[in-house]
mmCIF file of C-alpha atoms and ligand atoms in Angstrom:
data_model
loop_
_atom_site.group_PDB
_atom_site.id
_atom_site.type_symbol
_atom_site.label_atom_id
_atom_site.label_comp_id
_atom_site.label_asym_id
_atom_site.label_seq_id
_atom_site.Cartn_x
_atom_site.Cartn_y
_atom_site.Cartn_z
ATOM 1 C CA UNK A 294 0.000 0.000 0.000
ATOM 2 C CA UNK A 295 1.261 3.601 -1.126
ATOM 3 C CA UNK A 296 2.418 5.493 2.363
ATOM 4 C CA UNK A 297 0.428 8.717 1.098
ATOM 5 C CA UNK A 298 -2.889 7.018 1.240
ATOM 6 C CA UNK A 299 -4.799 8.217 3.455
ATOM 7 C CA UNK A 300 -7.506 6.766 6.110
ATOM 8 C CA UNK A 301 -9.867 8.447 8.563
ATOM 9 C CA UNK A 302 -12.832 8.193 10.577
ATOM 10 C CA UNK A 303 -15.487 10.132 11.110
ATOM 11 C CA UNK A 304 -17.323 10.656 14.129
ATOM 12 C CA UNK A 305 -20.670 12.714 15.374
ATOM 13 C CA UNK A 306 -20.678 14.224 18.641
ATOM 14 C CA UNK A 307 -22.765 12.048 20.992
ATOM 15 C CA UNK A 308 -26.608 13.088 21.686
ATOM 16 C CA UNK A 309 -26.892 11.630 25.121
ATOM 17 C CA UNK A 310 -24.964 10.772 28.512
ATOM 18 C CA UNK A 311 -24.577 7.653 27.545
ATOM 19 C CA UNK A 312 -23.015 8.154 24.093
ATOM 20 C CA UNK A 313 -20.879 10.571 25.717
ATOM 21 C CA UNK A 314 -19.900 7.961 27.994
ATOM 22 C CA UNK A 315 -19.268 5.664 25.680
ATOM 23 C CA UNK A 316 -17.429 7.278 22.793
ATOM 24 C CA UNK A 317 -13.770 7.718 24.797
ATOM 25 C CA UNK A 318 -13.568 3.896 24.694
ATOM 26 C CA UNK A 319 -14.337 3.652 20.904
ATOM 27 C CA UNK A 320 -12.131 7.041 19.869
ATOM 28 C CA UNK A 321 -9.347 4.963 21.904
ATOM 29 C CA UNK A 322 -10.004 1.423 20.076
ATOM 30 C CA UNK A 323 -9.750 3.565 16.448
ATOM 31 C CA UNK A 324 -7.471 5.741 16.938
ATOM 32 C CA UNK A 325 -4.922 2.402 18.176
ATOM 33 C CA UNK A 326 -4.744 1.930 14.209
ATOM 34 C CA UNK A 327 -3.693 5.218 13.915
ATOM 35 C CA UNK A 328 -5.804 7.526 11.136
ATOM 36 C CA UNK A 329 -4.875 10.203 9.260
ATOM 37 C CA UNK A 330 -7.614 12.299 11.346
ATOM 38 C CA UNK A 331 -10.972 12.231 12.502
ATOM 39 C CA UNK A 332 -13.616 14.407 11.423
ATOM 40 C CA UNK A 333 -16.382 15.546 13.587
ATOM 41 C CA UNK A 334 -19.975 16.177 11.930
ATOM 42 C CA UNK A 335 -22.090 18.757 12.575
ATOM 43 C CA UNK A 336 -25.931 20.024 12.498
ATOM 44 C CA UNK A 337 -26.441 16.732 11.454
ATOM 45 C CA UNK A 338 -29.088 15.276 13.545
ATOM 46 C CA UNK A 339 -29.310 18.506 15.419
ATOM 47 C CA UNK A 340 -25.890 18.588 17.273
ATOM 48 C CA UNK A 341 -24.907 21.840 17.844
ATOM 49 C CA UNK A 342 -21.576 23.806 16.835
ATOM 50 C CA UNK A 343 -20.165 23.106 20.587
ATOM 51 C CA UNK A 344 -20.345 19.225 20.210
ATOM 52 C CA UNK A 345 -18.472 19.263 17.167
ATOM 53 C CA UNK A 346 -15.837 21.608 18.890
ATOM 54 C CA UNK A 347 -15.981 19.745 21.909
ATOM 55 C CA UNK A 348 -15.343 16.277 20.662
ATOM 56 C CA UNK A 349 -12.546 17.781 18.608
ATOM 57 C CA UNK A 350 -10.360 19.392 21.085
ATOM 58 C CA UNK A 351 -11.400 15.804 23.499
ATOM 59 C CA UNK A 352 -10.392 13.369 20.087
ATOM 60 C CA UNK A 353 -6.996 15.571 20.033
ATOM 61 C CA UNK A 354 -6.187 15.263 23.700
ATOM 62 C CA UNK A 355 -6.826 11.925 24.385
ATOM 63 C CA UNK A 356 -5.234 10.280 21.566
ATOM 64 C CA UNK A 357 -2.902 12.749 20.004
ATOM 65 C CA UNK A 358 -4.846 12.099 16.166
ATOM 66 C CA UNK A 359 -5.766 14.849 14.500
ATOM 67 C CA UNK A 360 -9.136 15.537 14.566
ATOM 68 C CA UNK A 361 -11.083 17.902 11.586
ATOM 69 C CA UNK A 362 -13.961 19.683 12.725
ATOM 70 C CA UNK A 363 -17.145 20.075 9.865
ATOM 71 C CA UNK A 364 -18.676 23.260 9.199
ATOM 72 C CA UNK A 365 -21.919 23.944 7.760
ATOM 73 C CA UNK A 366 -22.579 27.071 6.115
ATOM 74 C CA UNK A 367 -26.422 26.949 6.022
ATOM 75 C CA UNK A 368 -28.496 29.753 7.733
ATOM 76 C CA UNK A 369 -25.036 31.313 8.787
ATOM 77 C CA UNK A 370 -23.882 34.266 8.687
ATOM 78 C CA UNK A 371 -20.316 35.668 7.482
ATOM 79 C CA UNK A 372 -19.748 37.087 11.336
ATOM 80 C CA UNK A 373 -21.064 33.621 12.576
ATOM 81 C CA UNK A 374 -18.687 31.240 10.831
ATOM 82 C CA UNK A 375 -15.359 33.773 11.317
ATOM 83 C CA UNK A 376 -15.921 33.738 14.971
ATOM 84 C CA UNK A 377 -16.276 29.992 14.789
ATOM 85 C CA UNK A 378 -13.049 29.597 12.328
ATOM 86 C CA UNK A 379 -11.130 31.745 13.864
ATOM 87 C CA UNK A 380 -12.025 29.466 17.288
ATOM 88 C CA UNK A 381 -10.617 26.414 16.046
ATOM 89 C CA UNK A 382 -7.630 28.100 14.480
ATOM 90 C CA UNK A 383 -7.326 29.208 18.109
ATOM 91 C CA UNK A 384 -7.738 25.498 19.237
ATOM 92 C CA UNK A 385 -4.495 24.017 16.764
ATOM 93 C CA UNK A 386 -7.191 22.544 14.307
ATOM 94 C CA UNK A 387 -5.378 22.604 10.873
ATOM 95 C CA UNK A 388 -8.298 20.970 8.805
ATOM 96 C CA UNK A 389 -12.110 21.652 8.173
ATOM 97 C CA UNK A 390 -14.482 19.443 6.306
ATOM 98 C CA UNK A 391 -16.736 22.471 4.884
ATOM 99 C CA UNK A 392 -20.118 21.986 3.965
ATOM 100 C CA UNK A 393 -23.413 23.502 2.854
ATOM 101 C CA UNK A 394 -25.284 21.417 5.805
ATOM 102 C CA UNK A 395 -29.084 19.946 4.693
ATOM 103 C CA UNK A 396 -31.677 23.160 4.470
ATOM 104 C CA UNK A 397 -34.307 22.915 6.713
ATOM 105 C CA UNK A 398 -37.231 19.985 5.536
ATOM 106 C CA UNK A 399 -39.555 23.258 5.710
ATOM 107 C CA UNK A 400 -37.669 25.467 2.984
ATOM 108 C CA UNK A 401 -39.025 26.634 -0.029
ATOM 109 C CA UNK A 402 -35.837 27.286 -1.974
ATOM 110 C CA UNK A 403 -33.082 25.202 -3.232
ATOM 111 C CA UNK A 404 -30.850 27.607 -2.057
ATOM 112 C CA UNK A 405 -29.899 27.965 1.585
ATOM 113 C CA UNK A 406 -31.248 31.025 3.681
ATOM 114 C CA UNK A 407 -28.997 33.300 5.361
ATOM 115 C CA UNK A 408 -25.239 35.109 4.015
ATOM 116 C CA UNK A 409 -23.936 31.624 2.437
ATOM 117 C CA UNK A 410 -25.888 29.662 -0.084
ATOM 118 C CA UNK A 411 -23.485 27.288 -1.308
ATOM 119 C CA UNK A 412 -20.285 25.297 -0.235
ATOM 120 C CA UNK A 413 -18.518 26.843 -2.655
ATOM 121 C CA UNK A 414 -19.377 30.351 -0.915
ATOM 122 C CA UNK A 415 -17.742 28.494 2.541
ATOM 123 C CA UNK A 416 -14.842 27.201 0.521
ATOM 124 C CA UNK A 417 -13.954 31.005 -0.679
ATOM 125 C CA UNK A 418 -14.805 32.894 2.493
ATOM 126 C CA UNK A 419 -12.417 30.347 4.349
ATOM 127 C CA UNK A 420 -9.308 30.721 1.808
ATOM 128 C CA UNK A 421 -10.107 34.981 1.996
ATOM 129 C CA UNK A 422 -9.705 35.033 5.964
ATOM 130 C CA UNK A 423 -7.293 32.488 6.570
ATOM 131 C CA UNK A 424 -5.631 32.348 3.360
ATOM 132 C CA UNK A 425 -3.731 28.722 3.759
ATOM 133 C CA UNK A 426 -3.966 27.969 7.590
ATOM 134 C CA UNK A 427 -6.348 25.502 6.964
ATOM 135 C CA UNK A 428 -6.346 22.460 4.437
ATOM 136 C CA UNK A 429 -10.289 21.840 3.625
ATOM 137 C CA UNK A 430 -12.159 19.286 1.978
ATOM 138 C CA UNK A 431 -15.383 19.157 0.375
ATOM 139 C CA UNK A 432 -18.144 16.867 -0.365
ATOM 140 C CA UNK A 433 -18.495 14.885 -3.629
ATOM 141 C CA UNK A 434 -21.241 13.008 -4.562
ATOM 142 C CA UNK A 435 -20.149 10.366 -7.216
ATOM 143 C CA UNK A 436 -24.410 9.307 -7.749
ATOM 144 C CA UNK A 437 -25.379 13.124 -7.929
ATOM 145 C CA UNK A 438 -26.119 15.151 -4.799
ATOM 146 C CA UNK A 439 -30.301 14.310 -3.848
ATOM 147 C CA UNK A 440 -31.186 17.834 -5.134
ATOM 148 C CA UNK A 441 -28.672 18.523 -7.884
ATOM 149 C CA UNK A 442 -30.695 19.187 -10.951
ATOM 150 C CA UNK A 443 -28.535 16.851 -13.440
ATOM 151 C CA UNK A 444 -25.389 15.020 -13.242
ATOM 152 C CA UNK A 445 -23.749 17.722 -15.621
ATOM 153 C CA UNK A 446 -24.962 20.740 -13.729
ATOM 154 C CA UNK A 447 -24.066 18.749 -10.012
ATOM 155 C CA UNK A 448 -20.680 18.194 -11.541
ATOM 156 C CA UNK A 449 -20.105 22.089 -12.198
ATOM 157 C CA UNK A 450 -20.913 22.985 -8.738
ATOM 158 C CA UNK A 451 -18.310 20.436 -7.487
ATOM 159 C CA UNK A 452 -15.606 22.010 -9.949
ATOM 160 C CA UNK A 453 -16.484 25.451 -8.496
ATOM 161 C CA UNK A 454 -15.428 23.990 -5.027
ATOM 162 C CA UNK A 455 -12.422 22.973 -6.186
ATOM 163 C CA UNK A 456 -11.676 26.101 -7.881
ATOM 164 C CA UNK A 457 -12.641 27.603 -4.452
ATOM 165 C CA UNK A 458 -9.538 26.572 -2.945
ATOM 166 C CA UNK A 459 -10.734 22.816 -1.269
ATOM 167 C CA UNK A 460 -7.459 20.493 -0.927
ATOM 168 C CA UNK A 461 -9.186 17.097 -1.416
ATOM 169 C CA UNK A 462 -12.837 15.791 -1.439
ATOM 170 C CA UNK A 463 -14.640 12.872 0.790
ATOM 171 C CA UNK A 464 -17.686 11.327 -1.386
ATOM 172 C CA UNK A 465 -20.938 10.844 -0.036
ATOM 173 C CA UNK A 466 -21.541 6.817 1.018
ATOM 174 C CA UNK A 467 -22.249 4.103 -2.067
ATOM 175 C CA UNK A 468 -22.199 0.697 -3.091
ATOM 176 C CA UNK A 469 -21.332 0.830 -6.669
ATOM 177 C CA UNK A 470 -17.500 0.697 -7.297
ATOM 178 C CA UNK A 471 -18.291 2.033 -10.667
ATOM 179 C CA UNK A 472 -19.601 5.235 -10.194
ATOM 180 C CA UNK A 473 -16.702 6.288 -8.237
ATOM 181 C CA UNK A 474 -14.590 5.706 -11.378
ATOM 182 C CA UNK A 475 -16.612 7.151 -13.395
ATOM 183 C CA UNK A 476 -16.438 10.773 -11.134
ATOM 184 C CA UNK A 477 -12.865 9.981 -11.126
ATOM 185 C CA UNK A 478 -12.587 10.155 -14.699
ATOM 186 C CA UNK A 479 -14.792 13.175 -14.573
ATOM 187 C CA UNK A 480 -12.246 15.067 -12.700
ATOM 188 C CA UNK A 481 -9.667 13.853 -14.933
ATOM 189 C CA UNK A 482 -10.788 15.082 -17.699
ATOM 190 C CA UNK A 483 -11.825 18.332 -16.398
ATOM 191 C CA UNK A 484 -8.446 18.677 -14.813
ATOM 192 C CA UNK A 485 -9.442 18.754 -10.939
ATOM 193 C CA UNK A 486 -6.515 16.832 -9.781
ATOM 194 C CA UNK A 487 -7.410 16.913 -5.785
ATOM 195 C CA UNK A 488 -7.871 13.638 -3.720
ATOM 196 C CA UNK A 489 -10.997 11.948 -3.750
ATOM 197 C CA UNK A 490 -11.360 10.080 -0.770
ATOM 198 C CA UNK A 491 -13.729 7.164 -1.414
ATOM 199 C CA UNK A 492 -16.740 7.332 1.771
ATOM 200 C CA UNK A 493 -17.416 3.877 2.937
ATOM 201 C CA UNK A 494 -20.099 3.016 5.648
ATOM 202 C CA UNK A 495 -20.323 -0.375 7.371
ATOM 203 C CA UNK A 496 -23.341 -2.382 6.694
ATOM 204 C CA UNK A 497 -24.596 -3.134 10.087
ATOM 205 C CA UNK A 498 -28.274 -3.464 9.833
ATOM 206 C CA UNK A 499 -31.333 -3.742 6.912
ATOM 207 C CA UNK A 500 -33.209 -1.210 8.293
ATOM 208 C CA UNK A 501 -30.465 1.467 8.899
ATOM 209 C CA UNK A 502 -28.741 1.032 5.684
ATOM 210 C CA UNK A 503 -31.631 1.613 3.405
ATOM 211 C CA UNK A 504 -32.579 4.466 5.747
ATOM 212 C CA UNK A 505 -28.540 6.435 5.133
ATOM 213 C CA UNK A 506 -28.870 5.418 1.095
ATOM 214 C CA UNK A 507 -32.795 6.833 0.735
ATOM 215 C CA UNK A 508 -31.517 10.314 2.382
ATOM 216 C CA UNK A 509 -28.223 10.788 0.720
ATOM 217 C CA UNK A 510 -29.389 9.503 -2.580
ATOM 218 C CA UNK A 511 -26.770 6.209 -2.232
ATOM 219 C CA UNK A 512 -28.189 3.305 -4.563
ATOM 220 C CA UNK A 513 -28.316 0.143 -2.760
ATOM 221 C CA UNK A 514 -28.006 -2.713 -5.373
ATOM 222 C CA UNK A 515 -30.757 -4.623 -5.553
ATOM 223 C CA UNK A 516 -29.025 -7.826 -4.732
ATOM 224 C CA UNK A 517 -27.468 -6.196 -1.888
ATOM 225 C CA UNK A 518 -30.632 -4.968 -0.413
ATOM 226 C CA UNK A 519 -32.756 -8.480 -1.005
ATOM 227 C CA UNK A 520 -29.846 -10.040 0.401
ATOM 228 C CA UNK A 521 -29.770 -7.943 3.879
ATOM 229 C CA UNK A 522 -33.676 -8.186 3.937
ATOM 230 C CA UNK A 523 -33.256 -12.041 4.178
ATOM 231 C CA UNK A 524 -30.708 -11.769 6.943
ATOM 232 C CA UNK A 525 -32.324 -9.334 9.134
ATOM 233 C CA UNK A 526 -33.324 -11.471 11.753
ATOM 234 C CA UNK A 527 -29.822 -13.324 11.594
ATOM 235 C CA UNK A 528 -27.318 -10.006 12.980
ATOM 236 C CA UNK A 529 -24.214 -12.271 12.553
ATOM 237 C CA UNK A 530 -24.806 -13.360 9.207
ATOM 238 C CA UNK A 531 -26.308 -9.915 8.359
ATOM 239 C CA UNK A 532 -23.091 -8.629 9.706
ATOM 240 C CA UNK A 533 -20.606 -11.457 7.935
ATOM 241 C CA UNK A 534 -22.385 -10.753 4.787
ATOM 242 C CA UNK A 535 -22.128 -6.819 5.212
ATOM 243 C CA UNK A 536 -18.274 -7.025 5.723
ATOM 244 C CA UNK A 537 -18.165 -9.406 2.515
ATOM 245 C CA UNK A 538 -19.616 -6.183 0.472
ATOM 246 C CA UNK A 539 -18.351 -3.708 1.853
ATOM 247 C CA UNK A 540 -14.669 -5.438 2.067
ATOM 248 C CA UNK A 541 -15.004 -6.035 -1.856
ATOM 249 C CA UNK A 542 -15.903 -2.499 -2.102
ATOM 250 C CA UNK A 543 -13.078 -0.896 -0.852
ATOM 251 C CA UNK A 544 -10.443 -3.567 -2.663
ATOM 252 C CA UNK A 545 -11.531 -2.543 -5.955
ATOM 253 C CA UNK A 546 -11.510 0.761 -4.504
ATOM 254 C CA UNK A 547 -8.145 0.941 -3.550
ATOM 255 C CA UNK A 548 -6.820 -1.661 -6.548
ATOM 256 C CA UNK A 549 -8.220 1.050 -8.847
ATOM 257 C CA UNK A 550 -6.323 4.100 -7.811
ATOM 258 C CA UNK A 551 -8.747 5.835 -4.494
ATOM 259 C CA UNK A 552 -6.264 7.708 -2.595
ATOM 260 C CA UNK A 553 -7.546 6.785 0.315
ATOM 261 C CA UNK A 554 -10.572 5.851 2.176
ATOM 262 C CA UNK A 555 -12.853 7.706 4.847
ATOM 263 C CA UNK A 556 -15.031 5.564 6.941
ATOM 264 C CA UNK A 557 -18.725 6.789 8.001
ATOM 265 C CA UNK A 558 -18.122 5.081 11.482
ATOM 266 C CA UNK A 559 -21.104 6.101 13.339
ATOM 267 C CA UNK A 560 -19.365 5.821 16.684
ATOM 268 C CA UNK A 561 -18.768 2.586 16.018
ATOM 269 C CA UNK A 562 -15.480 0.616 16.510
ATOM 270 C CA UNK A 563 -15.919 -2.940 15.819
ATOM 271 C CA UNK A 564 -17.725 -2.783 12.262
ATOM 272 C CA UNK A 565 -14.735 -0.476 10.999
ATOM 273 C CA UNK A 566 -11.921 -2.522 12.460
ATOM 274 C CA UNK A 567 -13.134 -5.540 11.149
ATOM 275 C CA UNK A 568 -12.854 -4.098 7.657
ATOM 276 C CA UNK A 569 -9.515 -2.639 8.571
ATOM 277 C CA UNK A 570 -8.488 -6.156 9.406
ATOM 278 C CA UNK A 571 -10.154 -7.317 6.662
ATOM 279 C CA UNK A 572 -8.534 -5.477 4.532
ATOM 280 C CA UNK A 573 -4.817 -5.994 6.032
ATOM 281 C CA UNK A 574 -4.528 -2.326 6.244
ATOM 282 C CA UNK A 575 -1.566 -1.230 8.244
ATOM 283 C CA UNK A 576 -1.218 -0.829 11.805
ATOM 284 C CA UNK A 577 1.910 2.025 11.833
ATOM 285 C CA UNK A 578 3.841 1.387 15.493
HETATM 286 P P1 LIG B 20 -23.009 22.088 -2.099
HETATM 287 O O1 LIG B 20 -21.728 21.651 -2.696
HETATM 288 O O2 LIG B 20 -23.227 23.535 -1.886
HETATM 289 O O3 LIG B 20 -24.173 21.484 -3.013
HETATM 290 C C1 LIG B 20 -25.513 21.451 -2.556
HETATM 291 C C2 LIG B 20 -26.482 21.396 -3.723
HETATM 292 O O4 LIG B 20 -26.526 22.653 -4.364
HETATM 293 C C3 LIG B 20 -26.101 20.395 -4.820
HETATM 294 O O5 LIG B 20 -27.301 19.882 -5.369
HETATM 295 C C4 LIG B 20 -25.389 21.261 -5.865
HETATM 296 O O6 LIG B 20 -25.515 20.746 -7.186
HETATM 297 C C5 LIG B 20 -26.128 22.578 -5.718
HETATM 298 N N1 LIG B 20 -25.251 23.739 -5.944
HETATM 299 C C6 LIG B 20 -23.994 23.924 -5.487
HETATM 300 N N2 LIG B 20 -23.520 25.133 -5.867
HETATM 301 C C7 LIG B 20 -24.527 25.729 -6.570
HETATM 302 C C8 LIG B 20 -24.671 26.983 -7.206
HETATM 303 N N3 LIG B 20 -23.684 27.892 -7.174
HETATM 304 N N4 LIG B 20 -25.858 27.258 -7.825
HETATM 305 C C9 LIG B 20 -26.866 26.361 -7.832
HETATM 306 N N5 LIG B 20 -26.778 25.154 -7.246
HETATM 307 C C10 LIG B 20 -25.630 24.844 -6.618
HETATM 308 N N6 LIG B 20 -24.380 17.453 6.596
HETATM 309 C C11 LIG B 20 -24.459 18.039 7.812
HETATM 310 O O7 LIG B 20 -25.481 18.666 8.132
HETATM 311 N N7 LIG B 20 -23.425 17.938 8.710
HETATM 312 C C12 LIG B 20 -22.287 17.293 8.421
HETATM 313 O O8 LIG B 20 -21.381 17.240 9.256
HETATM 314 C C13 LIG B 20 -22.161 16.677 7.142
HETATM 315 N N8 LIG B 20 -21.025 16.012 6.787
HETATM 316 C C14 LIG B 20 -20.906 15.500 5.519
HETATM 317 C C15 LIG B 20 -19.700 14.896 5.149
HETATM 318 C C16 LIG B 20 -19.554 14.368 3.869
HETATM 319 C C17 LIG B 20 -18.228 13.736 3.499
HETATM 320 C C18 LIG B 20 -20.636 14.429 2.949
HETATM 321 C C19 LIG B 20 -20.496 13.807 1.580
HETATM 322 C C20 LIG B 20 -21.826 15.010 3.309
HETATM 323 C C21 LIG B 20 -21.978 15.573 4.585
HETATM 324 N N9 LIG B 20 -23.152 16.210 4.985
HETATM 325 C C22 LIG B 20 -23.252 16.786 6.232
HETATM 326 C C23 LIG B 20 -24.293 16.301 4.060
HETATM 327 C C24 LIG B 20 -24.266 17.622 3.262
HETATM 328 O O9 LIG B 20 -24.307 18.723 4.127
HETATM 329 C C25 LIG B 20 -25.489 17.623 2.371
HETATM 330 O O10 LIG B 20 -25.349 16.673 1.343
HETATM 331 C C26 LIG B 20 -25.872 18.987 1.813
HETATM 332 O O11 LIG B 20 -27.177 18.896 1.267
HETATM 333 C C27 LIG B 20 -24.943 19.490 0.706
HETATM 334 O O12 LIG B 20 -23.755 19.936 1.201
HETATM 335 P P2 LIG B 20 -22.547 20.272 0.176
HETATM 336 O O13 LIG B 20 -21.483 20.874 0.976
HETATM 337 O O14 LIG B 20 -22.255 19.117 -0.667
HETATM 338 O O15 LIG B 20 -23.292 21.417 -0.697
#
């Protein structure tokens, strides 16, 4: 395996005592394979911008791995997000994932209420105030973002992140080796030359992974989905299966040229690091 590829895991900050509890134990039990980073989301499922900074600076000082704060743009304003950029510079973080975010289920508008409307806009507003001081990667969505209005059009708005100033791109989750090649070729021959780091989510359940691919617009194969249907009421061969897929998925991945992977963890431990292992990725002493 190429030394420059690169790994990481990404996290959300816990929603309950409990998950706060428990997540020290599983940051320790990842970060023992040692990642290129974590990133931490946020908005997503309503956390708020002091989780994401609080599991940051906790992921840093308990296991020494970077960890990447994300930063959604949407109903922000310009004074909103510099106070909140210039607080991690303050903290030592030296990456952002930056986002749009999901508008509101209630708006009218494609575009996103308040000062930014579009990653891009984040992108641009971070490289004006902090010129290089942070490296910043942005979203890419191999099977077309849910709302983009064409796979041409979805494609230009990517580009224009990229020409923003983003360092490397994380795609949304998928099953479908293919249509990561295909966006890789895309960028080729548009001459984006930036990372794209494939996403990869375990497979732990039926239920939950038709729930992640119906909101982010992911196509589960058909086999795939009758196959995990079956197994529901059988977790370890639900599970055994799931590893199978998602194990063959990021083989051809990496066979074919992804520079590196990012896995969707969901505070998990054990279904990444049984891929890891799986995969005989390296453990660096
Ligand atoms: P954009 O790149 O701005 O694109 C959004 C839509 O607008 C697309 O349909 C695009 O085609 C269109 N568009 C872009 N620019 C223009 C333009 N100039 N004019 C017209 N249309 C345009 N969500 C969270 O809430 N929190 C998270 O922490 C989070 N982490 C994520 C991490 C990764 C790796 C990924 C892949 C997604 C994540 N998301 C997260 C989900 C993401 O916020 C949503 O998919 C969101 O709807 C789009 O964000 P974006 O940054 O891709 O937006």
């Amino acid at each position: 395996m190429a030394q420059t590829q690169s790994f990481s895991f990404e996290l959300f900050p816990p929603r309950t005592p409990e998950g706060v509890a428990k997540l020290p134990a599983i940051v320790a039990q990842l970060a023992a394979v040692k990642p290129k980073y974590f990133s931490v989301t946020h908005g997503a499922g309503g956390s708020t911008q002091d989780g994401t900074y609080d599991t940051v600076v906790k992921v840093v000082e308990h296991t020494g791995v970077e960890a990447a704060p994300h930063l959604t743009c949407v109903g922000s304003t310009r004074a909103n997000i510099a106070a909140l950029l210039q607080r991690y510079r303050d903290a030592g973080v030296k990456r952002i994932v930056a986002l749009r975010g999901d508008l509101p289920a209630t708006a009218m508008s494609p575009s996103a209420p308040g000062e930014f409307h579009y990653a891009n806009e984040l992108v641009g507003f971070i490289r004006e105030t902090h010129g290089d001081a942070f490296e910043i990667e942005v979203a890419a969505y191999p099977e077309m973002h849910p709302q983009g209005s064409g796979p041409i059009v979805d494609f230009e708005h990517f580009r224009r992140k990229v020409e923003a100033g983003a360092d490397a791109a994380i795609t949304q989750l998928f099953y479908n080796a293919d249509s990561y090649f295909d966006f890789i070729e895309r960028c080729a021959k548009a001459k984006l030359t930036i990372p794209v780091i494939a996403g990869v989510m375990p497979i732990t359940g039926f239920q939950n992974i038709v729930r992640f691919c119906t909101s982010c617009g992911a196509d589960l194969p058909r086999w795939i989905r009758l196959r995990l249907e079956e197994l529901q009421d059988d977790k370890p061969a639900l599970l055994d299966f799931g590893l199978d897929v998602v194990t063959r998925l990021c083989e051809t991945l990496l066979k074919g040229g992804a520079p590196g992977l990012h896995f969707y963890t969901i505070n998990q431990a054990e279904p990444t690091l049984r891929l890891w292992k799986n995969l005989a990725l390296p453990v660096p002493v």
